[in-house]
Short mmCIF file of C-alpha atoms in Angstrom, two decimals:
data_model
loop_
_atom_site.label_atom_id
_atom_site.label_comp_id
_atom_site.label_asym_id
_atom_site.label_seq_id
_atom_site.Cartn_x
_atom_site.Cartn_y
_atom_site.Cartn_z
CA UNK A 26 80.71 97.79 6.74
CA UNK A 27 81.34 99.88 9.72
CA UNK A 28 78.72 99.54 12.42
CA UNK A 29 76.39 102.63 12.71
CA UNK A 30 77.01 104.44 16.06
CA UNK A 31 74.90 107.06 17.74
CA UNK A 32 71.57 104.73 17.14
CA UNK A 33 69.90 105.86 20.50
CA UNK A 34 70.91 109.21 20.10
CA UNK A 35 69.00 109.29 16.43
CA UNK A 36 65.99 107.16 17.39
CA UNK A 37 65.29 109.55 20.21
CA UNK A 38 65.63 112.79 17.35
CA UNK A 39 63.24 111.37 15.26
CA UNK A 40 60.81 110.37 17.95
CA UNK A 41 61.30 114.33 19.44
CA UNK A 42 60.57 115.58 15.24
CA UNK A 43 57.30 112.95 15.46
CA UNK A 44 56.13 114.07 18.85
CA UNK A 45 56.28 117.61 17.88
CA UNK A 46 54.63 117.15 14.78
CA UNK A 47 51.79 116.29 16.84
CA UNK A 48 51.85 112.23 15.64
CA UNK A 49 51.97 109.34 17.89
CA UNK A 50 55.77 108.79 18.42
CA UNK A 51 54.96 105.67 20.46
CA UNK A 52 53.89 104.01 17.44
CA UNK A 53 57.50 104.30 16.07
CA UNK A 54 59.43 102.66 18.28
CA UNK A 55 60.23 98.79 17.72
CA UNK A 56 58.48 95.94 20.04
CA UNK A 57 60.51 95.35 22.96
CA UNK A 58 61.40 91.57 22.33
CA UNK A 59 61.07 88.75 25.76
CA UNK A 60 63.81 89.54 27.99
CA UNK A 61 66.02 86.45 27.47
CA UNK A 62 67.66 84.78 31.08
CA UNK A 63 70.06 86.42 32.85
CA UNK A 64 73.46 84.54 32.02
CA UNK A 65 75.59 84.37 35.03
CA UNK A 66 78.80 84.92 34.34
CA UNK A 67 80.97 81.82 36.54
CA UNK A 68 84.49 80.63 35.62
CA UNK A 69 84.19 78.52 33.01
CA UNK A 70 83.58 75.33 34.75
CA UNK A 71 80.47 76.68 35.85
CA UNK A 72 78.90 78.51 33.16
CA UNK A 73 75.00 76.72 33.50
CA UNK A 74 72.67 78.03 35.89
CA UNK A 75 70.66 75.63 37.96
CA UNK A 76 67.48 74.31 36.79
CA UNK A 77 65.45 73.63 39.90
CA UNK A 78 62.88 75.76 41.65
CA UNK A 79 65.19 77.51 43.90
CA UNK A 80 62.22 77.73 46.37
CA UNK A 81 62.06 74.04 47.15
CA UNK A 82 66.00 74.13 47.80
CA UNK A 83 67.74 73.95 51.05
CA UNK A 84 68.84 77.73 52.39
CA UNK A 85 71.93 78.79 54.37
CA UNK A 86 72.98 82.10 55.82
CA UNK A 87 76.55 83.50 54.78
CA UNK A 88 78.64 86.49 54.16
CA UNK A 89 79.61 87.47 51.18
CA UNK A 90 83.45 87.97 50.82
CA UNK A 91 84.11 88.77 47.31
CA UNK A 92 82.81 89.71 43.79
CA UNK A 93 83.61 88.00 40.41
CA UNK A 94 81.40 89.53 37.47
CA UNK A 95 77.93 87.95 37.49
CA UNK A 96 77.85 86.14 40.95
CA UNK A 97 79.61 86.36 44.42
CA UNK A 98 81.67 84.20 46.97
CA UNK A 99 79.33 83.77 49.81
CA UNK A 100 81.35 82.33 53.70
CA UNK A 101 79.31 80.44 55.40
CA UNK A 102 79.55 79.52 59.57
CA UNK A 103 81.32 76.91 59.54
CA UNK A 104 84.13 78.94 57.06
CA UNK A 105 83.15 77.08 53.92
CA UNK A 106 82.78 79.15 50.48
CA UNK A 107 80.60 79.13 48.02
CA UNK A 108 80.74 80.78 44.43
CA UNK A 109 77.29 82.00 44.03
CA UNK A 110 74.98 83.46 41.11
CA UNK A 111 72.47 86.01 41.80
CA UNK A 112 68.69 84.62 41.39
CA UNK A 113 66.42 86.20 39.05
CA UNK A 114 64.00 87.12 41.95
CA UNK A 115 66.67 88.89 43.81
CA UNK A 116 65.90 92.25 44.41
CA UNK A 117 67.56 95.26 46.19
CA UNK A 118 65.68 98.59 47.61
CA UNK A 119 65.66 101.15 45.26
CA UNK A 120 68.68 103.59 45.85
CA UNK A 121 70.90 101.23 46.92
CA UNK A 122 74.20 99.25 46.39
CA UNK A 123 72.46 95.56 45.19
CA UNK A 124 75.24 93.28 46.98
CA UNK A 125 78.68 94.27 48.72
CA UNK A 126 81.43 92.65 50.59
CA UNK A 127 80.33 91.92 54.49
CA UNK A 128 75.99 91.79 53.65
CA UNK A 129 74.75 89.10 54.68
CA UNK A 130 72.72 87.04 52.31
CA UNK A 131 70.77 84.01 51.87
CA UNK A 132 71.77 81.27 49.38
CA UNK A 133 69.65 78.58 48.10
CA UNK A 134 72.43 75.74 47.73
CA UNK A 135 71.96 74.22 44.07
CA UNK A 136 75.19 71.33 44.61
CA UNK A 137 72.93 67.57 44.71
CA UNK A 138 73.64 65.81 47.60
CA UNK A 139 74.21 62.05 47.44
CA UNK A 140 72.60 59.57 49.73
CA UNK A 141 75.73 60.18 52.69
CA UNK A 142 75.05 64.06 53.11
CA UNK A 143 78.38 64.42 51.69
CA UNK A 144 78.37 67.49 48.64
CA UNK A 145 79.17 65.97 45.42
CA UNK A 146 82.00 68.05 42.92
CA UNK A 147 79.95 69.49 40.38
CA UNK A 148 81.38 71.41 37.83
CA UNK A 149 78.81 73.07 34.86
CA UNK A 150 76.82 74.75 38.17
CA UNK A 151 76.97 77.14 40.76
CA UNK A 152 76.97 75.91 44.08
CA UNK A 153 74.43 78.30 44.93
CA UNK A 154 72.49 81.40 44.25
CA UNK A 155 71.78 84.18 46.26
CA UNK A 156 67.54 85.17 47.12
CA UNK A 157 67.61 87.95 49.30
CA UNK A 158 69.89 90.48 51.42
CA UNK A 159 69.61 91.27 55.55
CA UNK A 160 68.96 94.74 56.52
CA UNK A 161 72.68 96.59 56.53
CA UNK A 162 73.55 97.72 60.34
CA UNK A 163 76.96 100.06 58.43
CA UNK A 164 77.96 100.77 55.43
CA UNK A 165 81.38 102.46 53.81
CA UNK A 166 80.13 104.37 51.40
CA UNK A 167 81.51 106.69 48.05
CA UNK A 168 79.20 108.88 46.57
CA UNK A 169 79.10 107.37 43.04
CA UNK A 170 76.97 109.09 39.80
CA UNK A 171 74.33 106.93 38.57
CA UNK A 172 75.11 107.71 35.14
CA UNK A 173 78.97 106.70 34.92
CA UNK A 174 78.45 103.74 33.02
CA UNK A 175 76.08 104.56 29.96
CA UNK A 176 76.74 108.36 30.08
CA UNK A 177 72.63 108.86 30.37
CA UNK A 178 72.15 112.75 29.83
CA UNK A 179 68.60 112.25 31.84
CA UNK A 180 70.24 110.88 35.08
CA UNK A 181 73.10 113.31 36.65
CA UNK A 182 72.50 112.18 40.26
CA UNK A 183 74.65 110.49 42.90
CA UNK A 184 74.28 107.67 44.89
CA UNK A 185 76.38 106.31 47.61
CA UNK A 186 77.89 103.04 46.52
CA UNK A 187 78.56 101.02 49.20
CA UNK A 188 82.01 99.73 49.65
CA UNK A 189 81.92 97.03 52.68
CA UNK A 190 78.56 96.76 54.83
CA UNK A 191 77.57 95.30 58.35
CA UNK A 192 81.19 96.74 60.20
CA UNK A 193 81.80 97.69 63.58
CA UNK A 194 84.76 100.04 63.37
CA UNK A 195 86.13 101.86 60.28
CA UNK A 196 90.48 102.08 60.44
CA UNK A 197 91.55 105.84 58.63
CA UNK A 198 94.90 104.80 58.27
CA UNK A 199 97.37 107.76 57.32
CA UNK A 200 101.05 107.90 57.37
CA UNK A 201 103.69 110.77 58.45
CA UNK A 202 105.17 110.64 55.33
CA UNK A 203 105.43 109.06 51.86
CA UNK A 204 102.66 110.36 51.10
CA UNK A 205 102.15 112.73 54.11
CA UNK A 206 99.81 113.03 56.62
CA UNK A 207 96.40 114.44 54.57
CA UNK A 208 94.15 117.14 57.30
CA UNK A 209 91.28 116.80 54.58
CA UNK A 210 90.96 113.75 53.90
CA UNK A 211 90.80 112.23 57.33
CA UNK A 212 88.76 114.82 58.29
CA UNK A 213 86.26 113.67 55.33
CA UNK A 214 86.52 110.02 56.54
CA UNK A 215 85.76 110.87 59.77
CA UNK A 216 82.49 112.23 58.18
CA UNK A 217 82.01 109.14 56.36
CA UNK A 218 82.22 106.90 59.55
CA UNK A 219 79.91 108.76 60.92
CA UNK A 220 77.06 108.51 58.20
CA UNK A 221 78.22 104.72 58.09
CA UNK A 222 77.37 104.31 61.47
CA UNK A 223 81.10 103.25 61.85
CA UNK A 224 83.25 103.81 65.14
CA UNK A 225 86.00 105.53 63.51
CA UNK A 226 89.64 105.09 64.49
CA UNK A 227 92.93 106.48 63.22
CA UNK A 228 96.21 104.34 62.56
CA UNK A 229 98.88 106.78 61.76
CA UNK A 230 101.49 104.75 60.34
CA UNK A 231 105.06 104.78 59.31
CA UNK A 232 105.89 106.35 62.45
CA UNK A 233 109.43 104.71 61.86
CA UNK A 234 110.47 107.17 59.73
CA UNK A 235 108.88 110.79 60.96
CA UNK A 236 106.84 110.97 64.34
CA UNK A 237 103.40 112.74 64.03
CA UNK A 238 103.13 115.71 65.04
CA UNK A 239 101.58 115.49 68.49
CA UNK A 240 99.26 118.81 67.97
CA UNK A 241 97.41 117.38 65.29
CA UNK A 242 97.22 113.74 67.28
CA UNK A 243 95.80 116.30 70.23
CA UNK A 244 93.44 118.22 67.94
CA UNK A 245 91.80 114.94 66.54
CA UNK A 246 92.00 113.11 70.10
CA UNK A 247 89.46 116.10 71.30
CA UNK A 248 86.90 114.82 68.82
CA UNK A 249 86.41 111.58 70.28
CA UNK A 250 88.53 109.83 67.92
CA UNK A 251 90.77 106.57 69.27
CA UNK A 252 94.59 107.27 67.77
CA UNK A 253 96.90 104.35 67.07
CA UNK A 254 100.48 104.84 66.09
CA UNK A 255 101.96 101.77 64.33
CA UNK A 256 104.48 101.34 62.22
CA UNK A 257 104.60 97.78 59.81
CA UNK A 258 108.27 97.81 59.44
CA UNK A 259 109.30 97.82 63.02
CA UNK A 260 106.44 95.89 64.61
CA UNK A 261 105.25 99.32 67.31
CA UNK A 262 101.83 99.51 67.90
CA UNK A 263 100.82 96.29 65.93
CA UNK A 264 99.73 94.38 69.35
CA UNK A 265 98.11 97.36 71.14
CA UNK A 266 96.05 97.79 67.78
CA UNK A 267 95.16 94.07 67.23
CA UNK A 268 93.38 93.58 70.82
CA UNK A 269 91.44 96.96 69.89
CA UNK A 270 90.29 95.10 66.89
CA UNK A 271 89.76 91.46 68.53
CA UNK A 272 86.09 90.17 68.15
CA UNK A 273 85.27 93.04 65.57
CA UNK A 274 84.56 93.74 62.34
CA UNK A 275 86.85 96.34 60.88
CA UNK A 276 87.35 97.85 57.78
CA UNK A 277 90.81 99.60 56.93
CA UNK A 278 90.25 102.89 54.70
CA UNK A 279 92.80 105.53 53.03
CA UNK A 280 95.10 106.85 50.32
CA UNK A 281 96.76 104.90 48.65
CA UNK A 282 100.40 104.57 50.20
CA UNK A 283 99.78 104.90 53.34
CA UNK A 284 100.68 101.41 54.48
CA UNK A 285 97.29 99.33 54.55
CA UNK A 286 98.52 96.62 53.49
CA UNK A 287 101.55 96.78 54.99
CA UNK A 288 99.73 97.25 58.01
CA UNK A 289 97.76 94.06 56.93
CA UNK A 290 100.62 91.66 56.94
CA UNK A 291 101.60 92.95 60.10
CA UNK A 292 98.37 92.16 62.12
CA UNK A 293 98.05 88.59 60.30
CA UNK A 294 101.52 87.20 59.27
CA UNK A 295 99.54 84.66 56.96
CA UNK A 296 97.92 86.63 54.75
CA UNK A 297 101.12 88.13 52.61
CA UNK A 298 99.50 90.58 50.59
CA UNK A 299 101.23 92.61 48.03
CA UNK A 300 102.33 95.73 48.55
CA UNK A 301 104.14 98.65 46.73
CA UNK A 302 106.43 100.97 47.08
CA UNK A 303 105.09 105.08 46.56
CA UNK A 304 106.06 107.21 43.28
CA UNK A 305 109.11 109.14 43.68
CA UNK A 306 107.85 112.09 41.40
CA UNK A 307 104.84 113.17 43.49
CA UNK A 308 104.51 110.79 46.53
CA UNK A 309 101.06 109.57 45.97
CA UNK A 310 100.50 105.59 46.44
CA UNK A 311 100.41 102.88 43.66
CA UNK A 312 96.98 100.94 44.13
CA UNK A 313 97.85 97.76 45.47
CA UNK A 314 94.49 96.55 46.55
CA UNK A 315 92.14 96.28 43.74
CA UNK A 316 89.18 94.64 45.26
CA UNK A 317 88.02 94.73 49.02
CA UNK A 318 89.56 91.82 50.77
CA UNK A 319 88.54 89.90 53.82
CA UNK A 320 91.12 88.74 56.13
CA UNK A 321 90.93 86.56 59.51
CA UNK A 322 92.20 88.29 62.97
CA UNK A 323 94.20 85.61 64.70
CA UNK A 324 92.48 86.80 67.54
CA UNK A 325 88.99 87.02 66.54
CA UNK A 326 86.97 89.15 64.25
CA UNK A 327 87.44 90.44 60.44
CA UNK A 328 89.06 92.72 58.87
CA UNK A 329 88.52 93.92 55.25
CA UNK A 330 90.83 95.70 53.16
CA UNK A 331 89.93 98.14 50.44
CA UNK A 332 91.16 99.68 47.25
CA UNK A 333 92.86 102.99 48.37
CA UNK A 334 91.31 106.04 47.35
CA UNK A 335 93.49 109.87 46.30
CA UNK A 336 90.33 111.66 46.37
CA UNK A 337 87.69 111.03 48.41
CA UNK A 338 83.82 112.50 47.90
CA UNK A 339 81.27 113.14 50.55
CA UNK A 340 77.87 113.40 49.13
CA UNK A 341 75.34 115.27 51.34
CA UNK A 342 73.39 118.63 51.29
CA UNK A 343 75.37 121.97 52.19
CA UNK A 344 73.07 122.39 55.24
CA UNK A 345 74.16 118.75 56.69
CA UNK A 346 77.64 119.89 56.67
CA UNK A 347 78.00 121.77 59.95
CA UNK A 348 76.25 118.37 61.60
CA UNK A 349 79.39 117.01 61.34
CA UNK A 350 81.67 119.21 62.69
CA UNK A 351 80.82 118.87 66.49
CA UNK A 352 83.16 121.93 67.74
CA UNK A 353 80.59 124.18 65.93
CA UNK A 354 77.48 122.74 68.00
CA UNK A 355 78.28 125.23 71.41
CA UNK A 356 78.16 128.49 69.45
CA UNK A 357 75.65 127.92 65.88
CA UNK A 358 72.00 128.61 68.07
CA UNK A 359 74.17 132.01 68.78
CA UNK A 360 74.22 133.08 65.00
CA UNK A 361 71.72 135.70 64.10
CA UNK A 362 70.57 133.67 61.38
CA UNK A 363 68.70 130.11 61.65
CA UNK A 364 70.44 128.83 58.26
CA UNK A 365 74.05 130.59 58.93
CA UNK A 366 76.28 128.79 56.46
CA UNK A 367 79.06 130.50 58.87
CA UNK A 368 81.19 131.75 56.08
CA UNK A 369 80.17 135.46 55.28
CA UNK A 370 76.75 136.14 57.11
CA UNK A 371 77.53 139.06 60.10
CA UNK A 372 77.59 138.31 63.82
CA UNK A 373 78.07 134.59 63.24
CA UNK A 374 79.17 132.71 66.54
CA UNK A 375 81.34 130.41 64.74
CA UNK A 376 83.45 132.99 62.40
CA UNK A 377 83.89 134.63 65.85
CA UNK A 378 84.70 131.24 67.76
CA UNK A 379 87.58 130.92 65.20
CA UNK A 380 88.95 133.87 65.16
CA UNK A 381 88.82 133.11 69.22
CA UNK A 382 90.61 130.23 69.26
CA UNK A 383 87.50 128.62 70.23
CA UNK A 384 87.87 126.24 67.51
CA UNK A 385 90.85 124.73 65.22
CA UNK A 386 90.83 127.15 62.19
CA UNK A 387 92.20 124.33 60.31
CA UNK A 388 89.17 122.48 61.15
CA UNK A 389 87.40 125.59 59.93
CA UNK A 390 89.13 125.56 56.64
CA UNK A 391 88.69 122.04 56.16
CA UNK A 392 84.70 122.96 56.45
CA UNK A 393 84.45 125.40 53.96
CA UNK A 394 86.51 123.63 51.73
CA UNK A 395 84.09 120.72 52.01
CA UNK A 396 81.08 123.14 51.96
CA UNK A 397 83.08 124.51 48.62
CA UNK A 398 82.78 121.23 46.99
CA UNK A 399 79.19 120.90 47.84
CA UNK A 400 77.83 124.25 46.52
#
């Protein structure tokens, strides 16, 4: 017999008939049953969950490096991994991305120890689980709607799902060509570093095959953004770029096909990650990268590569917008109106500051397009 779908969808019906009918439809719905354990879901060798009072076991600080479904791989100081499961107490604040790549978590270590200190190999257990989660200093974030999963009709808003947290600098790497060199979308990353708390910096890449146009390198230089031209193939610009990374935590970001991971191998020769080549028909990037990946600098620091995005949301309220566009600071307090949304109201400052010169009108475009998208 097929399996009746669209249960929730009638239960709620005849609860909405009840209700209106004026009888208690609270009476009708079935006794929630004792919340069973949460399973975590290990590799097979380590499908049971610890036993012990995870209170009265030893803690460590780590980072946690990857995701596997159910638990996480947690680096600890001395470079040692662990594959963790998330404790039942664990709790994140409300709003926010429970666990991501670079937060930095504590783990009560469930492995017995024998009498010599040394760990023994145990195989039907975690080797810890994760209690609690440090206060994030950064985050790269993607607006992300809290109702993708189950489809909930009640719950249309966005929240920003946090990527990689706890980084120092954010890479927007872009490339000349193959695909080329998107305005937009660095110009909405640039946003993004910005509400990460994220020193942004821009890699242009592939410069082996087209050089960038210098005017555009100018136009984003005057924003305060650092520029790096590299190219993977030939080697240019890999040194400069890896002492401008050395002792930080960085996090490369951008379309897919643009070279990250090219650009990957490149700054660490060990790591030989995968790459692809772009699609002939429309010149937009294979993903590569399916999960964020942390790498070692040979010279000190991190750096974490991510799955490459085509499109890339910014989720914040129309009036926020102009915050983030810094050339419109000098002339806004000149508008006649308080709330100018400078695209139609008269004697607006900034309409006239573009039409001046004053500022890029490619920048301006780029800001109503965003303010489009937001309205």
């Amino acid at each position: 017999m097929a399996k009746r779908k669209g249960k929730s969808e009638h239960r709620r019906s005849d609860w909405h008939q009840q209700y209106q009918s004026g009888g208690r439809y609270k009476d009708r719905a079935p006794v929630r049953q004792r919340l069973t354990q949460r399973s975590v879901k290990l590799p097979a060798e380590r499908l049971e969950a610890p036993e012990e009072n995870l209170e009265d076991l030893p803690k460590i600080e780590g980072m946690i490096v990857g995701h596997f479904p159910g638990g996480v791989a947690v680096r600890l100081p001395d470079g040692e991994e662990l594959l963790c499961g998330i404790a039942k107490t664990f709790r994140a604040p409300e709003g926010s991305t429970p666990l991501a790549v670079g937060d930095n978590v504590t783990v009560a270590l469930t492995r017995p120890e024998n009498a010599t200190g040394d760990v023994e190999a145990d195989k039907v257990r975690a080797d810890g689980m994760v209690l609690a989660r440090a206060p994030r200093d950064s985050g790269l974030a993607r607006p992300q709607p809290r109702s993708a999963k189950r489809n909930d009709p009640y719950a249309t808003e966005s929240f920003d799902k946090i990527i990689v947290a706890n980084m120092d600098v954010l890479l927007i790497v872009a490339s000349t060509q193959s695909p080329p060199f998107r305005h937009g979308l660095v110009d909405r990353f640039l946003i993004i570093a910005e509400r990460g708390e994220l020193a942004p910096v821009l890699v242009v890449t592939k410069i082996d095959l087209t050089p960038p146009d210098p005017q555009v390198l100018s136009d984003i230089a005057d924003l305060g953004v650092e520029i790096h031209l590299a190219s993977g193939a030939t080697g240019e610009g890999i040194e400069e770029l890896a002492a401008s990374l050395r002792d930080k935590r960085s996090v490369l970001a951008g379309a897919s096909g643009v070279g990250k991971t090219t650009l990957v191998n490149a700054l660490i020769p060990s790591a030989s990650a995968a790459t692809r080549t772009v699609r002939d028909k429309d010149q937009r990037g294979r993903h590569t990268t399916t999960a964020s990946v942390v790498y070692d600098l040979p010279g000190g620091g991190i750096l974490v590569d991510t799955p490459g995005v085509r499109e890339l949301g910014v989720q914040l309220d129309a009036a926020e917008l102009p915050w983030y566009f810094p050339e419109f600071e000098p002339f806004a307090p000149y508008c006649r109106f308080n709330d100018c949304t400078h695209t139609h109201e008269p004697d607006c400052a900034v309409q006239l500051a573009v039409e001046n010169g004053a500022i890029l009108p490619r920048r301006y475009e780029s800001y109503l397009r965003l303010l489009d998208g937001l309205t």
